[in-house]
Coordinates of C-alpha atoms in Angstrom, one line a residue:
X1 CA 118.5 74.6 82.6
X2 CA 119.6 72.7 79.5
X3 CA 123.2 73.7 80.1
X4 CA 123.1 72.3 83.7
X5 CA 121.6 69.0 82.4
X6 CA 124.1 68.7 79.6
X7 CA 127.2 69.3 81.8
X8 CA 126.0 66.7 84.3
X9 CA 124.6 64.2 81.9
X10 CA 121.1 64.2 83.5
X11 CA 117.7 65.0 82.1
X12 CA 116.2 68.5 82.1
X13 CA 113.3 67.0 84.1
X14 CA 115.7 66.1 86.9
X15 CA 117.1 69.7 87.0
X16 CA 113.5 71.0 87.0
X17 CA 112.6 68.8 89.9
X18 CA 115.5 70.0 91.9
X19 CA 114.8 73.7 91.1
X20 CA 111.2 73.4 92.2
X21 CA 111.9 71.2 95.3
X22 CA 110.1 68.2 93.9
X23 CA 110.8 64.5 94.7
X24 CA 112.1 61.9 92.2
X25 CA 115.8 62.7 92.2
X26 CA 118.4 60.9 94.3
X27 CA 120.2 62.9 97.0
X28 CA 123.6 62.5 95.3
X29 CA 122.2 63.8 92.0
X30 CA 120.3 66.6 93.7
X31 CA 123.6 67.8 95.4
X32 CA 125.5 67.7 92.1
X33 CA 122.7 69.8 90.4
X34 CA 122.8 72.3 93.2
X35 CA 126.6 72.6 93.0
X36 CA 126.4 73.1 89.2
X37 CA 123.7 75.7 89.5
X38 CA 125.9 77.7 91.9
X39 CA 128.9 77.4 89.6
X40 CA 127.0 78.7 86.6
X41 CA 125.2 81.3 88.7
X42 CA 122.0 80.0 87.1
X43 CA 118.8 82.0 87.9
X44 CA 115.7 79.9 87.3
X45 CA 113.0 81.4 85.0
X46 CA 110.2 82.6 87.3
X47 CA 107.7 82.1 84.6
X48 CA 108.8 78.5 84.0
X49 CA 108.9 77.8 87.6
X50 CA 105.4 79.2 88.1
X51 CA 104.1 77.0 85.4
X52 CA 105.8 73.9 86.9
X53 CA 104.3 74.4 90.3
X54 CA 101.0 76.1 89.3
X55 CA 101.8 79.2 91.4
X56 CA 103.0 82.7 90.5
X57 CA 104.8 83.2 93.9
X58 CA 103.4 86.7 93.9
X59 CA 101.2 88.2 96.6
X60 CA 99.0 91.2 95.7
X61 CA 98.5 94.0 98.3
X62 CA 95.9 96.7 97.8
X63 CA 96.4 99.8 100.0
X64 CA 94.7 103.2 100.1
X65 CA 97.8 105.5 100.1
X66 CA 101.2 104.0 100.1
X67 CA 102.8 107.2 101.5
X68 CA 100.7 106.9 104.7
X69 CA 103.0 106.2 107.7
X70 CA 100.9 103.3 108.9
X71 CA 100.6 101.8 105.4
X72 CA 104.3 101.7 104.7
X73 CA 104.9 99.9 108.0
X74 CA 102.4 97.2 106.9
X75 CA 104.0 97.0 103.5
X76 CA 107.5 96.6 105.0
X77 CA 106.3 93.8 107.3
X78 CA 104.4 92.0 104.5
X79 CA 107.3 92.4 102.1
X80 CA 109.8 90.9 104.5
X81 CA 107.5 88.0 105.4
X82 CA 106.8 87.4 101.7
X83 CA 110.5 87.2 100.9
X84 CA 111.0 84.7 103.6
X85 CA 108.5 82.3 102.0
X86 CA 109.9 82.9 98.5
X87 CA 107.2 85.3 97.2
X88 CA 107.2 88.8 95.8
X89 CA 104.8 91.5 96.8
X90 CA 102.8 93.3 94.1
X91 CA 101.5 96.6 95.5
X92 CA 98.5 98.6 94.2
X93 CA 97.0 101.8 95.6
X94 CA 93.3 102.6 95.3
X95 CA 93.9 106.3 96.1
X96 CA 91.3 108.4 97.7
X97 CA 88.9 108.5 94.8
X98 CA 86.0 106.2 93.9
X99 CA 85.4 103.0 95.7
X100 CA 87.2 100.1 94.0
X101 CA 85.1 97.4 92.4
X102 CA 86.0 93.9 91.4
X103 CA 85.8 94.8 87.7
X104 CA 88.5 97.5 88.1
X105 CA 90.8 95.2 89.9
X106 CA 90.0 92.0 87.9
X107 CA 93.0 92.3 85.4
X108 CA 95.5 91.7 88.2
X109 CA 93.7 90.4 91.3
X110 CA 91.2 88.2 89.5
X111 CA 93.8 86.5 87.3
X112 CA 96.5 83.9 87.8
X113 CA 99.1 86.7 88.1
X114 CA 98.9 86.4 91.9
X115 CA 98.5 83.6 94.4
X116 CA 96.6 85.6 97.0
X117 CA 95.6 89.1 98.0
X118 CA 96.0 91.3 101.2
X119 CA 93.5 94.1 101.3
X120 CA 94.2 97.2 103.4
X121 CA 92.1 99.9 101.8
X122 CA 88.7 101.0 103.1
X123 CA 88.0 101.9 99.4
X124 CA 87.8 98.2 98.6
X125 CA 84.4 96.7 99.7
X126 CA 84.4 93.4 101.7
X127 CA 82.4 91.9 98.8
X128 CA 85.6 92.1 96.7
X129 CA 87.4 89.8 99.1
X130 CA 84.4 87.5 99.1
X131 CA 84.4 87.3 95.3
X132 CA 88.1 86.5 95.3
X133 CA 87.6 83.7 97.7
X134 CA 84.7 82.3 95.5
X135 CA 87.2 82.3 92.6
X136 CA 89.7 80.3 94.7
X137 CA 92.0 83.3 95.3
X138 CA 92.6 83.5 99.1
X139 CA 92.3 87.0 100.6
X140 CA 93.2 88.5 103.9
X141 CA 91.7 91.8 105.2
X142 CA 93.7 94.2 107.4
X143 CA 91.6 96.7 109.3
X144 CA 88.7 96.7 106.9
X145 CA 85.8 99.1 107.2
X146 CA 83.7 96.2 108.6
X147 CA 84.6 92.8 110.0
X148 CA 83.0 89.9 108.3
X149 CA 83.0 86.5 110.1
X150 CA 83.7 84.3 107.1
X151 CA 86.9 86.0 105.8
X152 CA 90.5 86.0 107.0
X153 CA 91.3 89.1 109.1
X154 CA 94.3 90.8 110.8
X155 CA 94.0 93.7 113.2
X156 CA 95.0 94.8 116.7
X157 CA 93.4 94.7 120.1
X158 CA 92.0 98.2 119.8
X159 CA 89.2 97.8 122.3
X160 CA 91.6 96.7 125.0
X161 CA 94.1 99.4 124.0
X162 CA 91.4 102.2 124.3
X163 CA 90.3 100.8 127.7
X164 CA 93.9 100.8 128.9
X165 CA 94.4 104.4 127.7
X166 CA 91.2 105.5 129.5
X167 CA 92.2 103.7 132.7
X168 CA 95.6 105.5 132.5
X169 CA 93.9 108.9 132.3
X170 CA 91.6 108.0 135.1
X171 CA 94.6 106.9 137.2
X172 CA 96.1 110.3 136.6
X173 CA 93.0 111.8 138.2
X174 CA 91.0 112.9 135.1
X175 CA 87.2 112.6 135.4
X176 CA 86.0 114.7 132.4
X177 CA 87.5 112.8 129.5
X178 CA 86.5 113.2 125.8
X179 CA 86.7 110.7 123.0
X180 CA 87.3 112.1 119.5
X181 CA 86.9 109.5 116.8
X182 CA 86.9 109.1 113.0
X183 CA 84.1 107.6 110.9
X184 CA 81.5 106.5 113.5
X185 CA 80.4 103.6 111.4
X186 CA 83.9 102.1 110.9
X187 CA 84.7 98.9 112.8
X188 CA 88.0 100.4 114.2
X189 CA 86.2 103.5 115.5
X190 CA 83.5 101.5 117.1
X191 CA 86.1 99.2 118.8
X192 CA 88.1 102.2 120.2
X193 CA 84.9 103.9 121.4
X194 CA 83.7 100.7 123.1
X195 CA 87.1 100.5 124.8
X196 CA 86.7 104.0 126.0
X197 CA 83.3 103.3 127.4
X198 CA 84.7 100.1 129.1
X199 CA 87.3 102.2 130.8
X200 CA 84.8 104.8 132.0
X201 CA 82.4 102.1 133.2
X202 CA 85.2 100.3 135.1
X203 CA 86.0 103.6 136.8
X204 CA 82.4 104.1 137.7
X205 CA 82.2 107.3 135.7
X206 CA 78.8 107.9 134.1
X207 CA 78.7 107.8 130.3
X208 CA 76.4 110.9 130.1
X209 CA 79.3 113.0 131.4
X210 CA 81.5 111.8 128.5
X211 CA 82.1 114.0 125.5
X212 CA 82.0 111.9 122.3
X213 CA 82.6 113.5 118.9
X214 CA 83.5 112.1 115.5
X215 CA 85.4 113.4 112.5
X216 CA 87.4 111.8 109.6
X217 CA 90.7 110.6 111.1
X218 CA 92.6 113.8 110.0
X219 CA 94.6 116.4 111.8
X220 CA 92.2 119.1 110.5
X221 CA 89.2 117.2 111.9
X222 CA 90.9 117.0 115.3
X223 CA 91.6 120.7 115.2
X224 CA 88.0 121.6 114.3
X225 CA 86.4 119.4 117.0
X226 CA 88.9 120.6 119.6
X227 CA 88.0 124.2 119.0
X228 CA 84.3 123.4 119.5
X229 CA 84.7 121.0 122.5
X230 CA 87.3 122.9 124.5
X231 CA 85.5 126.3 124.5
X232 CA 83.0 125.2 127.2
X233 CA 83.6 126.2 130.8
X234 CA 83.2 122.6 131.9
X235 CA 85.6 121.4 129.2
X236 CA 87.3 118.0 129.4
X237 CA 90.7 117.8 131.1
X238 CA 91.8 114.9 128.9
X239 CA 91.1 113.6 125.4
X240 CA 91.5 110.1 124.0
X241 CA 91.8 110.5 120.2
X242 CA 91.1 107.6 117.8
X243 CA 94.4 108.1 116.0
X244 CA 97.6 110.2 116.2
X245 CA 96.5 112.6 113.5
X246 CA 93.4 113.5 115.4
X247 CA 95.4 113.8 118.6
X248 CA 97.8 116.3 117.1
X249 CA 94.9 118.3 115.7
X250 CA 93.5 118.5 119.2
X251 CA 96.8 119.8 120.4
X252 CA 96.7 122.4 117.7
X253 CA 93.2 123.4 118.7
X254 CA 94.2 123.6 122.4
X255 CA 97.1 125.9 121.5
X256 CA 94.9 128.3 119.6
X257 CA 92.5 128.5 122.5
X258 CA 95.4 129.4 124.9
X259 CA 95.5 126.0 126.6
X260 CA 98.7 124.2 127.4
X261 CA 99.3 120.5 126.9
X262 CA 99.6 118.7 129.3
X263 CA 99.1 121.4 132.0
X264 CA 95.6 122.3 130.9
X265 CA 94.7 119.3 128.7
X266 CA 96.1 115.8 128.5
X267 CA 96.0 114.1 125.1
X268 CA 96.4 110.4 124.1
X269 CA 96.5 109.2 120.5
X270 CA 96.3 105.8 118.8
X271 CA 98.8 104.2 116.4
X272 CA 102.3 105.5 117.5
X273 CA 103.2 106.8 114.1
X274 CA 106.3 109.0 113.6
X275 CA 104.3 112.2 114.1
X276 CA 103.8 111.1 117.7
X277 CA 107.5 111.9 118.5
X278 CA 107.8 114.8 116.1
X279 CA 105.3 117.1 117.9
X280 CA 106.0 119.0 121.1
X281 CA 105.2 117.8 123.7
X282 CA 105.7 114.2 122.4
X283 CA 102.4 112.3 122.2
X284 CA 101.3 109.6 124.6
X285 CA 99.7 107.0 122.4
X286 CA 98.6 103.4 122.0
X287 CA 101.1 101.6 119.7
X288 CA 99.7 99.2 117.1
X289 CA 102.2 96.6 115.7
X290 CA 101.8 97.4 112.0
X291 CA 104.8 95.6 110.7
X292 CA 103.8 92.4 112.6
X293 CA 100.2 92.8 111.2
X294 CA 101.6 92.9 107.6
X295 CA 103.8 89.8 108.3
X296 CA 100.9 88.0 109.9
X297 CA 98.7 88.5 106.9
X298 CA 101.3 87.0 104.7
X299 CA 101.6 83.9 106.9
X300 CA 97.9 83.4 106.9
X301 CA 97.9 83.6 103.1
X302 CA 100.6 80.9 103.1
X303 CA 98.4 78.7 105.2
X304 CA 95.4 79.3 102.9
X305 CA 97.6 78.3 99.9
X306 CA 98.2 74.9 101.4
X307 CA 96.7 72.0 99.5
X308 CA 94.4 71.1 102.4
X309 CA 93.5 74.7 103.4
X310 CA 89.9 75.6 103.6
X311 CA 89.8 79.1 102.1
X312 CA 86.4 79.7 103.5
X313 CA 87.5 79.0 107.1
X314 CA 88.1 82.5 108.6
X315 CA 91.4 82.8 110.3
X316 CA 91.2 86.0 112.4
X317 CA 94.0 87.4 114.5
X318 CA 94.1 90.5 116.7
X319 CA 97.6 91.4 117.8
X320 CA 98.4 93.0 121.2
X321 CA 98.8 96.8 121.5
X322 CA 100.9 98.8 124.0
X323 CA 100.4 102.1 125.8
X324 CA 103.4 104.4 125.3
X325 CA 103.6 107.1 127.8
X326 CA 105.2 110.4 126.7
X327 CA 104.9 114.1 127.6
X328 CA 101.4 115.0 126.5
X329 CA 99.7 113.6 129.6
X330 CA 99.8 114.7 133.3
X331 CA 97.7 115.0 136.3
X332 CA 94.9 117.6 136.0
X333 CA 95.4 121.0 137.5
X334 CA 93.3 121.7 140.6
X335 CA 90.4 123.9 139.8
X336 CA 90.4 127.3 141.6
X337 CA 87.0 128.1 143.1
X338 CA 85.9 131.7 142.4
X339 CA 84.5 133.6 145.3

């Protein structure tokens, strides 16, 4: 910065103001400084720039497992949006161990190292986001375990998506439809189950005829539940699973029991992760816009960082989902009456 100022005969303060986009420099001088910076290939000190504007230009992001297919899509969307507004993304994984507390995250997320936090992990209690907000660190939740009214939130229209998937199965002619979910207390599970019930109610199908079972959002869980549910003589002819992993587990279980998908059993998943197209038959599923969700969380943080932003005013967004029809669904086979 001193070299730029010396070569142009201006003050270092003027150069600093141009670098940080601040007023107080004439347009002619501003243009000369920009040209000189490009000639010298000058890279401003991020630390100095942060001190000048009172920001770190870093967004923290807490995730459960960075290798999960849905998580890395969120990260890609958030990273691109952060770059567009001149921020960097600092990623931290909580892993599948103990629930994270504010004390364990304080060294990074409770300090001036970051401007705001996006929380994706169910291992981080909602109270953590509330504590950050009380400390004037804006926070946005994505698909948290529960949905608080006073915090910023990004998710998808899961209830509508589950209702559309159920209506699609009913439209194919299915009447005995099962719902296999994850953690029954989780907000997302409850939304998808409610959407399933909405679809059954709209079709005039009694809820007592529905099979509802819950597991833990894994392929293994879907497999175990399918082996139990599909053994009955009056088994379901279709399954709506709360995510793609469960759905693929259901397909595994059906295969072990000698059932063909979709001839004997139609299966619909939720998420549209890569596994949906890697299995055979390819999985019909409800696609969630994960990259857009990550980008939306960053844009909300940018709004909260504004000088006049009320960080306690909850900005909550649910993005549209889309049913993607593939080969795992078909009309049910006519039942042959035994004489």
